[in-house]
Structure formats: structure tokens, C-alpha cells
Coordinates of C-alpha atoms in Angstrom, one line a residue:
Chain A
M876 CA 225.6 110.6 204.7
K877 CA 226.5 113.7 206.7
R878 CA 225.0 113.9 210.2
R879 CA 224.3 117.2 212.1
V880 CA 226.7 118.0 214.9
A881 CA 225.7 119.7 218.1
V882 CA 227.8 121.4 220.8
T883 CA 226.5 120.1 224.1
G884 CA 229.3 121.2 226.5
M885 CA 231.9 124.0 226.8
G886 CA 234.6 124.8 229.3
L887 CA 237.1 127.7 229.5
V888 CA 240.3 128.6 231.4
T889 CA 241.9 131.9 230.3
C890 CA 243.6 134.9 231.8
L891 CA 240.1 136.4 232.4
G892 CA 239.3 133.5 234.7
S893 CA 237.7 130.1 234.6
G894 CA 234.3 129.2 233.3
V895 CA 232.3 130.1 230.2
E896 CA 230.1 132.6 232.0
T897 CA 232.9 134.4 233.7
N898 CA 234.8 134.7 230.4
W899 CA 231.7 135.8 228.4
D900 CA 230.9 138.4 231.0
A901 CA 234.5 139.7 230.8
V902 CA 234.7 139.9 227.1
T903 CA 231.3 141.4 226.5
S904 CA 232.3 144.0 229.2
G905 CA 235.5 144.8 227.3
R906 CA 237.7 143.7 230.1
S907 CA 241.4 142.9 229.4
G908 CA 243.2 140.0 231.2
I909 CA 246.7 141.1 230.2
G910 CA 249.2 142.0 232.9
V911 CA 252.9 141.9 233.9
I912 CA 254.4 138.4 233.7
T913 CA 254.8 136.7 237.1
H914 CA 255.7 133.1 235.9
F915 CA 259.4 133.9 235.5
D916 CA 261.9 136.7 236.0
T917 CA 261.7 139.0 232.9
S918 CA 264.9 140.9 233.5
G919 CA 266.6 141.5 230.2
F920 CA 263.4 140.6 228.2
S921 CA 262.1 143.1 225.6
T922 CA 258.5 142.0 226.5
N923 CA 257.4 141.6 230.1
I924 CA 253.6 141.3 229.6
A925 CA 251.3 138.4 228.8
G926 CA 247.9 136.9 229.5
E927 CA 248.7 134.6 232.3
V928 CA 246.2 132.2 233.9
K929 CA 246.0 133.1 237.5
D930 CA 246.4 130.8 240.5
G931 CA 243.1 129.4 241.6
F932 CA 242.0 128.6 238.1
D933 CA 240.9 125.1 239.2
V934 CA 237.7 126.6 240.6
D935 CA 236.0 123.2 241.3
G936 CA 239.1 121.5 242.6
S937 CA 238.8 119.0 239.8
I938 CA 242.5 118.1 239.9
P939 CA 243.7 116.4 243.1
V940 CA 246.5 118.7 244.6
K941 CA 248.9 115.8 244.7
E942 CA 248.5 115.2 241.0
L943 CA 249.5 118.8 240.1
R944 CA 253.2 118.1 240.2
R945 CA 252.7 115.3 237.6
L946 CA 251.0 117.6 235.1
D947 CA 252.4 120.4 233.0
R948 CA 250.3 123.5 233.1
H949 CA 248.9 123.0 229.6
Q950 CA 247.5 119.6 230.9
Q951 CA 246.1 121.2 234.0
Y952 CA 244.2 123.9 232.0
A953 CA 242.7 121.3 229.7
L954 CA 241.6 119.1 232.6
V955 CA 239.8 122.0 234.3
A956 CA 238.2 123.2 231.0
A957 CA 237.2 119.6 230.3
H958 CA 235.7 119.2 233.7
E959 CA 233.3 122.2 233.0
A960 CA 232.5 121.0 229.5
F961 CA 231.7 117.5 230.6
K962 CA 229.6 118.6 233.6
V963 CA 227.6 121.0 231.4
S964 CA 227.0 118.2 228.8
G965 CA 225.2 116.0 231.4
L966 CA 227.1 112.9 230.0
E967 CA 228.1 110.1 232.4
I968 CA 231.3 108.2 233.0
P969 CA 231.7 105.7 231.5
P970 CA 229.8 106.7 228.4
A971 CA 227.2 104.2 227.0
D972 CA 229.5 103.2 224.1
P973 CA 233.1 104.2 224.8
Y974 CA 234.4 103.2 221.4
R975 CA 232.1 105.7 219.7
C976 CA 233.6 108.5 221.8
A977 CA 236.5 110.4 220.3
M978 CA 239.1 112.8 221.6
I979 CA 241.1 115.3 219.6
I980 CA 242.9 118.1 221.6
G981 CA 245.2 120.6 220.0
S982 CA 248.3 122.4 221.4
G983 CA 251.0 124.4 219.7
M984 CA 253.8 123.6 222.0
G985 CA 252.7 121.1 224.6
G986 CA 254.8 121.0 227.7
L987 CA 257.4 123.6 226.6
E988 CA 258.0 124.8 230.2
T989 CA 258.7 121.2 231.3
I990 CA 261.3 120.9 228.5
E991 CA 262.9 124.1 229.8
N992 CA 263.0 122.9 233.4
G993 CA 264.2 119.5 232.3
H994 CA 267.0 121.0 230.2
D995 CA 268.1 123.1 233.3
V996 CA 268.4 119.9 235.3
L997 CA 270.3 118.2 232.5
K998 CA 272.8 121.1 232.2
N999 CA 273.1 121.8 236.0
K1000 CA 272.8 118.3 237.6
G1001 CA 273.5 115.9 234.8
P1002 CA 271.6 113.3 232.8
K1003 CA 270.9 111.0 235.8
R1004 CA 268.8 113.7 237.5
M1005 CA 266.3 114.1 234.7
P1006 CA 262.9 113.9 236.3
P1007 CA 261.1 110.8 235.1
L1008 CA 257.8 112.5 234.4
V1009 CA 259.3 114.8 231.8
I1010 CA 258.1 112.8 228.8
P1011 CA 254.4 112.4 229.8
M1012 CA 254.3 116.1 230.8
V1013 CA 255.8 117.2 227.4
V1014 CA 254.2 115.3 224.6
V1015 CA 251.0 116.9 223.1
N1016 CA 249.1 113.6 222.8
L1017 CA 249.1 113.1 226.6
T1018 CA 246.3 115.6 227.1
P1019 CA 243.9 113.6 225.1
G1020 CA 245.4 110.5 226.7
L1021 CA 244.7 111.9 230.2
L1022 CA 241.2 113.0 229.3
S1023 CA 240.4 109.6 227.8
M1024 CA 241.4 107.9 231.1
K1025 CA 239.3 110.3 233.1
Y1026 CA 236.2 110.2 230.9
Q1027 CA 236.7 106.6 229.5
F1028 CA 236.5 107.8 225.8
K1029 CA 238.0 104.9 223.9
G1030 CA 237.4 105.9 220.2
T1031 CA 239.7 107.8 218.0
N1032 CA 242.3 109.7 220.1
F1033 CA 245.0 112.1 219.1
G1034 CA 246.8 115.3 219.9
L1035 CA 246.9 117.8 217.1
V1036 CA 249.8 120.3 216.6
N1037 CA 249.1 123.2 214.3
A1038 CA 250.5 126.3 216.0
C1039 CA 247.9 129.1 216.3
T1040 CA 245.3 127.0 214.4
S1041 CA 245.6 123.9 216.6
G1042 CA 242.3 124.5 218.5
S1043 CA 240.2 125.2 215.4
S1044 CA 241.8 122.3 213.5
A1045 CA 241.0 120.0 216.4
I1046 CA 237.4 121.1 216.5
G1047 CA 237.1 120.8 212.8
E1048 CA 238.5 117.3 212.6
A1049 CA 236.4 116.2 215.6
Y1050 CA 233.3 117.7 213.9
R1051 CA 234.1 115.6 210.8
L1052 CA 234.4 112.4 212.9
V1053 CA 230.9 113.0 214.2
A1054 CA 229.4 114.3 211.0
G1055 CA 230.9 111.3 209.1
G1056 CA 229.6 108.8 211.5
H1057 CA 233.0 107.7 212.9
A1058 CA 232.0 108.8 216.4
D1059 CA 228.8 109.8 218.1
I1060 CA 230.5 112.0 220.8
A1061 CA 233.8 113.9 220.7
M1062 CA 235.7 115.9 223.3
T1063 CA 237.8 118.5 221.5
G1064 CA 239.5 121.9 221.8
G1065 CA 242.9 123.2 222.5
T1066 CA 245.2 124.1 225.4
E1067 CA 248.4 126.0 225.8
A1068 CA 250.8 127.2 228.5
V1069 CA 253.6 129.1 226.8
V1070 CA 254.1 132.1 229.0
S1071 CA 257.6 130.9 229.8
A1072 CA 261.1 132.3 229.5
F1073 CA 262.0 130.2 226.4
S1074 CA 258.8 131.0 224.5
V1075 CA 258.7 134.7 225.3
S1076 CA 262.3 135.2 224.2
A1077 CA 261.8 133.0 221.1
F1078 CA 258.7 134.9 220.0
S1079 CA 260.6 138.2 220.7
A1080 CA 263.4 137.0 218.5
I1081 CA 261.1 137.1 215.5
R1082 CA 259.7 140.5 216.8
A1083 CA 256.2 139.0 217.0
L1084 CA 255.4 140.3 220.5
S1085 CA 254.1 143.7 221.6
T1086 CA 256.6 145.6 223.7
R1087 CA 254.0 148.0 225.1
N1088 CA 255.2 147.0 228.6
D1089 CA 254.1 150.2 230.4
E1090 CA 250.4 149.7 229.3
P1091 CA 249.7 146.0 229.4
Q1092 CA 246.0 146.3 228.9
K1093 CA 246.4 148.4 225.9
A1094 CA 249.1 146.2 224.2
S1095 CA 246.7 143.9 222.3
R1096 CA 245.1 146.3 219.8
P1097 CA 244.0 144.4 216.7
F1098 CA 243.3 146.5 213.6
D1099 CA 244.6 149.7 215.3
K1100 CA 247.3 151.5 213.5
D1101 CA 249.4 151.7 216.7
R1102 CA 249.5 148.0 217.2
D1103 CA 253.0 146.6 217.6
G1104 CA 252.6 142.8 217.8
F1105 CA 250.6 140.2 219.6
V1106 CA 250.4 139.5 223.4
L1107 CA 251.2 135.9 224.3
A1108 CA 248.7 134.3 226.5
E1109 CA 247.6 130.9 227.8
G1110 CA 244.5 128.9 228.6
A1111 CA 242.2 126.1 227.3
G1112 CA 238.9 125.7 225.6
I1113 CA 237.2 122.3 225.5
L1114 CA 234.0 121.4 223.8
I1115 CA 231.7 118.4 223.7
L1116 CA 230.4 117.6 220.2
E1117 CA 227.6 115.2 219.6
N1118 CA 225.5 113.7 216.9
L1119 CA 222.5 116.1 217.0
E1120 CA 219.9 113.4 216.9
S1121 CA 221.3 111.4 219.8
A1122 CA 221.9 114.6 221.8
K1123 CA 218.3 115.6 221.3
A1124 CA 217.1 112.1 222.2
R1125 CA 218.9 112.2 225.6
G1126 CA 217.5 115.7 226.2
A1127 CA 220.8 117.5 226.2
T1128 CA 221.0 121.3 226.0
I1129 CA 222.2 122.2 222.5
H1130 CA 224.4 125.3 222.6
A1131 CA 224.9 125.6 218.9
E1132 CA 225.5 123.4 215.8
I1133 CA 228.8 123.2 213.9
V1134 CA 227.8 123.4 210.3
G1135 CA 231.0 124.1 208.4
Y1136 CA 234.7 123.7 208.5
G1137 CA 237.3 124.9 205.9
S1138 CA 241.0 124.3 206.1
T1139 CA 243.9 125.2 203.8
G1140 CA 247.6 125.7 203.8
D1141 CA 249.2 128.8 202.3
A1142 CA 252.3 127.0 200.9
Y1143 CA 254.0 130.3 201.1
H1144 CA 256.3 131.2 204.0
L1145 CA 257.7 130.1 207.4
V1146 CA 256.0 132.8 209.5
M1147 CA 254.4 135.3 207.1
P1148 CA 250.8 134.9 205.7
D1149 CA 250.3 134.8 201.9
P1150 CA 250.2 138.5 201.0
E1151 CA 247.0 138.0 198.9
G1152 CA 245.3 136.2 201.8
T1153 CA 244.3 133.4 199.4
G1154 CA 244.6 130.6 202.0
A1155 CA 242.5 132.5 204.5
Y1156 CA 239.9 133.2 201.8
Y1157 CA 239.5 129.6 200.7
A1158 CA 239.3 128.4 204.4
M1159 CA 236.4 130.7 205.0
K1160 CA 234.8 130.0 201.5
F1161 CA 235.0 126.2 202.1
A1162 CA 233.5 126.5 205.6
I1163 CA 230.6 128.6 204.3
E1164 CA 230.0 126.2 201.3
E1165 CA 229.9 123.2 203.6
A1166 CA 227.4 125.0 205.8
G1167 CA 225.2 125.3 202.7
I1168 CA 224.6 129.0 203.3
A1169 CA 225.5 132.3 201.5
P1170 CA 228.2 134.6 202.8
E1171 CA 225.5 137.1 203.6
D1172 CA 224.1 134.7 206.2
I1173 CA 227.1 135.2 208.4
A1174 CA 226.4 138.0 210.9
Y1175 CA 229.5 137.8 213.1
I1176 CA 233.2 136.8 212.5
N1177 CA 235.4 136.2 215.5
A1178 CA 238.6 137.2 213.7
H1179 CA 242.0 135.7 214.1
G1180 CA 242.9 139.4 214.7
T1181 CA 246.3 139.0 216.4
S1182 CA 247.3 142.6 216.6
T1183 CA 250.2 142.1 214.2
E1184 CA 250.8 144.3 211.2
L1185 CA 250.4 141.5 208.6
N1186 CA 247.6 139.4 210.0
D1187 CA 245.1 142.2 210.6
K1188 CA 245.6 143.6 207.1
I1189 CA 245.6 140.3 205.2
E1190 CA 242.6 138.9 207.2
T1191 CA 240.7 142.1 206.4
M1192 CA 241.6 141.7 202.7
A1193 CA 240.5 138.1 202.6
I1194 CA 237.2 138.9 204.3
K1195 CA 236.5 141.7 201.7
K1196 CA 237.4 139.4 198.9
L1197 CA 234.9 136.7 200.0
F1198 CA 232.1 138.8 201.4
G1199 CA 232.1 141.8 198.9
D1200 CA 229.7 144.5 200.1
H1201 CA 228.5 142.3 203.0
A1202 CA 232.0 142.6 204.5
Y1203 CA 231.0 146.1 205.6
K1204 CA 227.7 144.9 207.1
L1205 CA 229.3 142.1 209.1
S1206 CA 230.1 142.5 212.8
I1207 CA 233.7 141.5 213.3
S1208 CA 235.8 141.5 216.5
S1209 CA 239.0 140.2 217.9
T1210 CA 238.6 138.9 221.4
K1211 CA 242.4 138.6 221.5
S1212 CA 242.3 142.3 222.3
M1213 CA 241.2 141.1 225.8
T1214 CA 242.5 137.5 226.1
G1215 CA 245.8 137.9 224.3
H1216 CA 246.9 135.2 221.9
M1217 CA 246.6 131.7 223.4
I1218 CA 248.3 130.0 220.4
G1219 CA 247.0 126.4 220.3
A1220 CA 244.1 127.2 222.6
A1221 CA 243.1 130.4 220.8
G1222 CA 240.8 128.8 218.2
A1223 CA 239.0 126.7 220.8
V1224 CA 238.4 129.6 223.1
E1225 CA 237.2 131.7 220.2
A1226 CA 234.9 129.0 219.0
I1227 CA 233.2 129.1 222.4
F1228 CA 232.9 132.9 222.2
S1229 CA 231.4 132.5 218.7
I1230 CA 228.9 130.0 220.0
M1231 CA 228.1 132.4 222.9
S1232 CA 227.5 135.2 220.3
T1233 CA 224.8 133.0 218.6
K1234 CA 223.3 132.1 222.0
T1235 CA 223.0 135.7 223.3
D1236 CA 222.8 137.7 220.0
T1237 CA 225.7 139.8 221.4
V1238 CA 229.0 140.7 219.6
P1239 CA 232.0 141.1 222.0
P1240 CA 234.1 144.2 221.2
T1241 CA 237.6 144.7 219.9
I1242 CA 239.1 146.9 222.7
N1243 CA 241.9 149.4 222.2
L1244 CA 240.8 150.1 218.6
D1245 CA 241.3 153.9 219.0
N1246 CA 242.8 154.7 215.5
P1247 CA 241.9 152.1 212.9
D1248 CA 244.6 151.2 210.4
P1249 CA 243.4 152.7 207.1
D1250 CA 243.8 149.3 205.5
C1251 CA 241.5 147.8 208.2
D1252 CA 238.2 149.6 207.3
L1253 CA 235.6 147.1 208.4
D1254 CA 233.3 147.1 211.4
Y1255 CA 235.4 145.5 214.1
T1256 CA 233.0 146.4 216.9
P1257 CA 235.3 148.9 218.7
H1258 CA 235.4 149.3 222.4
K1259 CA 231.8 148.2 223.3
S1260 CA 229.8 145.0 222.7
I1261 CA 226.7 145.4 220.6
R1262 CA 223.4 143.5 220.3
R1263 CA 222.6 142.0 216.9
Q1264 CA 220.7 138.9 215.7
I1265 CA 223.3 136.2 215.0
D1266 CA 222.0 133.1 213.3
Y1267 CA 225.5 132.2 211.9
A1268 CA 228.9 133.1 213.3
M1269 CA 232.3 132.2 211.9
S1270 CA 235.6 131.8 213.7
N1271 CA 239.0 132.2 211.9
S1272 CA 242.4 130.9 212.9
F1273 CA 245.6 131.3 210.9
A1274 CA 249.0 129.9 211.9
F1275 CA 252.7 130.5 211.4
G1276 CA 253.4 127.9 208.8
G1277 CA 250.4 128.9 206.7
Q1278 CA 247.7 126.7 208.2
N1279 CA 244.2 128.3 208.0
A1280 CA 241.0 127.1 209.5
A1281 CA 237.5 128.5 209.6
L1282 CA 234.5 127.1 211.5
V1283 CA 230.8 128.1 211.0
F1284 CA 228.4 127.9 214.0
K1285 CA 224.6 128.0 213.7
K1286 CA 222.3 129.2 216.4
A1287 CA 220.6 126.3 218.2
Chain B
M643 CA 260.0 107.1 263.2
D644 CA 263.2 109.1 263.0
D645 CA 263.7 112.1 260.7
V646 CA 265.0 110.1 257.7
E647 CA 262.1 107.7 258.0
K648 CA 259.6 110.5 258.3
K649 CA 261.0 112.2 255.2
V650 CA 260.9 109.0 253.2
V651 CA 257.3 108.5 254.1
D652 CA 256.6 112.1 253.0
L653 CA 258.2 111.7 249.6
I654 CA 256.5 108.3 248.9
A655 CA 253.2 109.9 249.8
E656 CA 253.9 112.8 247.4
V657 CA 254.4 110.3 244.6
L658 CA 251.7 107.8 245.3
V659 CA 248.8 110.1 244.7
D660 CA 246.1 107.5 245.5
V661 CA 247.6 106.4 248.8
N662 CA 246.6 108.0 252.1
K663 CA 249.8 109.0 254.0
D664 CA 248.4 107.4 257.2
N665 CA 248.4 104.1 255.4
I666 CA 252.2 104.2 254.7
Q667 CA 253.9 102.1 257.4
L668 CA 257.6 101.3 257.7
D669 CA 256.9 97.7 256.9
S670 CA 254.6 98.5 253.9
K671 CA 255.9 96.9 250.7
I672 CA 256.2 99.6 248.1
V673 CA 254.9 97.6 245.2
E674 CA 252.7 95.0 246.7
D675 CA 251.1 97.0 249.5
L676 CA 251.2 100.6 248.2
G677 CA 250.6 99.8 244.5
A678 CA 253.6 101.6 243.1
E679 CA 254.3 101.0 239.4
S680 CA 257.5 101.6 237.4
L681 CA 256.9 105.3 236.7
D682 CA 256.2 105.9 240.5
I683 CA 259.4 104.1 241.4
Y684 CA 261.5 106.2 239.0
D685 CA 259.7 109.3 240.3
M686 CA 260.4 108.3 244.0
I687 CA 264.1 107.6 243.2
A688 CA 264.5 111.1 241.6
L689 CA 262.9 112.8 244.7
L690 CA 264.9 110.8 247.2
E691 CA 268.1 111.4 245.3
D692 CA 267.4 115.1 245.3
E693 CA 266.4 115.3 248.9
F694 CA 269.2 113.2 250.3
G695 CA 271.9 114.1 247.8
T696 CA 272.5 110.4 247.2
E697 CA 272.5 108.2 244.1
I698 CA 270.4 105.0 244.0
S699 CA 271.5 102.5 241.3
D700 CA 269.0 100.3 239.5
E701 CA 270.7 97.2 241.1
E702 CA 270.1 98.7 244.6
V703 CA 266.5 99.5 243.7
E704 CA 265.9 95.8 242.9
K705 CA 266.8 94.9 246.6
I706 CA 264.4 97.4 248.1
Q707 CA 261.0 96.2 249.1
T708 CA 259.7 98.1 252.1
V709 CA 259.6 101.7 253.2
Q710 CA 262.1 100.7 255.9
D711 CA 264.5 99.3 253.3
V712 CA 264.5 102.7 251.6
A713 CA 265.2 104.5 254.9
D714 CA 267.9 102.0 255.9
F715 CA 269.6 102.4 252.5
I716 CA 269.7 106.2 252.8
K717 CA 271.0 106.0 256.4
A718 CA 273.8 103.6 255.3
Q719 CA 274.7 105.9 252.4
K720 CA 274.8 109.0 254.7
S721 CA 277.1 107.3 257.2
A722 CA 279.4 105.8 254.6

């Protein structure tokens, strides 16, 4: 028996600020959070721009200052986003039945910056100087571990690593736990802090990043013919999912329902998407089928829309293949035009934006879409947000490695 | 407290996030009184080694019980 799954809490940390309201206001106003990198010295780098989370992101002071040195930044972002999501949900610590509360948090790279710093110590000072907290700051499953300690969630618990699809995969798998009756409540989402010297140089080595260094806020331009790569960013998005019936019974505010999840693997290439977009097509198709709706019921797609040559074309192709004529009636946008690409957090942050679109009947824009690529001929909501009734929204995530996930959200 | 003792207290306070610094006395036992666990001890050793440019072997750690023991050990190392 499949149970209905409600979203009862959401929390965000991005380069646009902390908090769902702050972020929704920014993206619906078309504001970019991209700027010059301050986390490290970019001398010699071909890219020196990113979407960095700014100091002061812990708006409620939810992490004791003394604990900060024990937590990698990707863990700090998740704790702050989780704090907001949990507060909004109205749940209590400990939960009524801790073993029915699950935790799945995604991250593409975990504590990459801590690995870099640890490696510096190893090379410069020797093995005996390695900081003892490196391991718990690095491994991806420590974020759900830390959150389970804080919120006393004792059911299924794991970290999920799926590159740019991590956040969406985590939400999809958590949704299945609740829908399938394996958990009643799940905390899920994604977190990432990869604006570091290692990561920027590594993504530059595969020519994935925009080098529009003189115009940071114009660098992320999905579907525009002058795009030249994605803009790396960081942040976290955390959601609370709940069995709809019990959420209603306790009088929780329902922000949306998750009604469909589709996931596939391209089985094609290390970093390039399948040129036919078949994996993306089936991920979207399966999600819509699971929702029990027709493609025409989808009003808005929060696209993966990375601002890379290949993604934007192939995603467009896959949408056209699935939606036919309706592809031209859909509202589509890439909020990465404003947030940059948060890798393992992207899908979770964009899931929250998709939910907000159903709550407010507003489509956030794709900024910087000045000259659409002729191969990208759908309505990507250029420059300005629009109002439109949105009963169902879909969010897409596609990863290096060929992993694809699509989530369908229904207006509450 | 002399400078070394004060610095030792600072570093221990930095590691033991749940302990109020005012409650860290020279005769406080690091495990029994302050509640340090193994990860805290390793963290402290790393900080102390960095701060004082000394090396504290695992055998020596076994002998240390109080905050004073730590300070005395460092002072002995420095004068050696």
C-alpha cells in the first residue's frame, strides 16, 4: 500500500542567504548570488567566481561557536538548514517514535576542503600532525549522523553520494521510505561546500566552469547561446517529509505533497549526458507515471539547467520528447542562473523552489537569458518571474556519471 | 596561573565544547571531571603539539590526569 507523503518543513542556506523566505524573495526578484571567490586565493585559476555562502549564514545561531571548528562547512550548512526545516515542521525532540524517523542526506563531495587541509598538514608537517577530526569532518554519512544525534531520529540513516543528483535522489529515496511505510517521518535533502581550491581547479580541468570572471552575475546563463559553463556554488536544502495522514492529524502545515519520483542511469559516459537524453526522458516519465497524472498536468519544471552546452540542449530535447506540444506551454526555469550549481545540494534546494512555486503560483525566472540558443526553444521564463497556476511542478537533476532523477510535487 | 597554564586551559576549553572555561581548574581531572572522551583527547594533543611545538607520545598521555599535569609536561619539555 502506498501512503501519501507531505512536506512539512523546509530550510535553505545558499549564496543568496539563509531561510526559505529570503531565498524565494531573491529568486523571484531575479537576483544573482554569484560573486568573486573569497574562500581561497584564486591566483593562477582560470575561474575566480562562484556562489559562496556568506559569513553570518547561521542566522539563528543554531551551531554553538565552539563546535564550528569540529564541523566541515558542508555539515554546518546542513545543520542550519535543518534547524529551519525542523522549526517550521513543529515537530519535537525527541520524536514520539524515534525508530520511525529516517534520515537521508545527500552530498557530492562531503568534506572535500577538510581533505585538502589535511593533505597540506600531511605534506608540510608529517603524518603525526594530522588533525584527529579529519575523518568525521570528511565522510558524507556524518551529516545524517550529526542530524540524527540532534533530532533523535533513530530509523533508517544514510548519506547518499550521487554528484549533482545527490539532493534529488536523497529526497526521492526518503519519499519512498515514507510512502512504503518504512518510516513515518524523514529528514532529507542535500548539502555541499565545494568552493575550494581543489574543486575549482578540478572542475576547470574538465572545462566545466564558466570563465566569465569580469561579469560574475552574468556568468550562469542557462539556455543562452553565450553560456560557457556552470558556476560552482555551495549551500544546503533540508526537507521534512511525513506520512500525510499523521501530519494532518497533528495539525501540521502541509507545504506540498511529493507524488512522484523517477530515477535512471544513462549507462553512457563519465561526464557527458546521453546525447539522445533517454535517461533524462525516462526519469521524468517514471516520475509522472508514479504521480498518476498526465504530462499536461505539469505547469512548471525547475530544470537542471546548468548553463553548460550539453546539459541545456539535451534536457530541452528530453522535455520535448516527453511532453510533445505541451513542452511549449510549460513554464520552465533554471534557478541555477541565480544560485549557481550547488552540486549535491542543488536538487534539494530546487525541490524547495518547486514547492514554493506551487504554494505561491509563481514561476521564478531564468536570468541572463538574453539570446536563447536556437536548440533551446522552450519557455524558460526569461529575466522576470511570472504568475501562473501551478498544481504540479517537477524538478530535474542530472549528474556526471549519468544519474538522473525527477521529482513531482503537488500543490497542498 | 602562569602563561603556559593559561594557554593549556584555553586549548582544553576550545576542545571541550560543553565545558564552561571557568570550570576548568588546574586540579581538574581531564577525563573524570571535565568529561573528555578519546576523540577530545586526540584533538587536545594535536592542538597542544601545534601550539607548543612539542610532541606528546601516547605513553606520556597515559600518565596525564589533570590540567596541571599537562602544563607541567609542557614546561618540562620546553626546558629540556
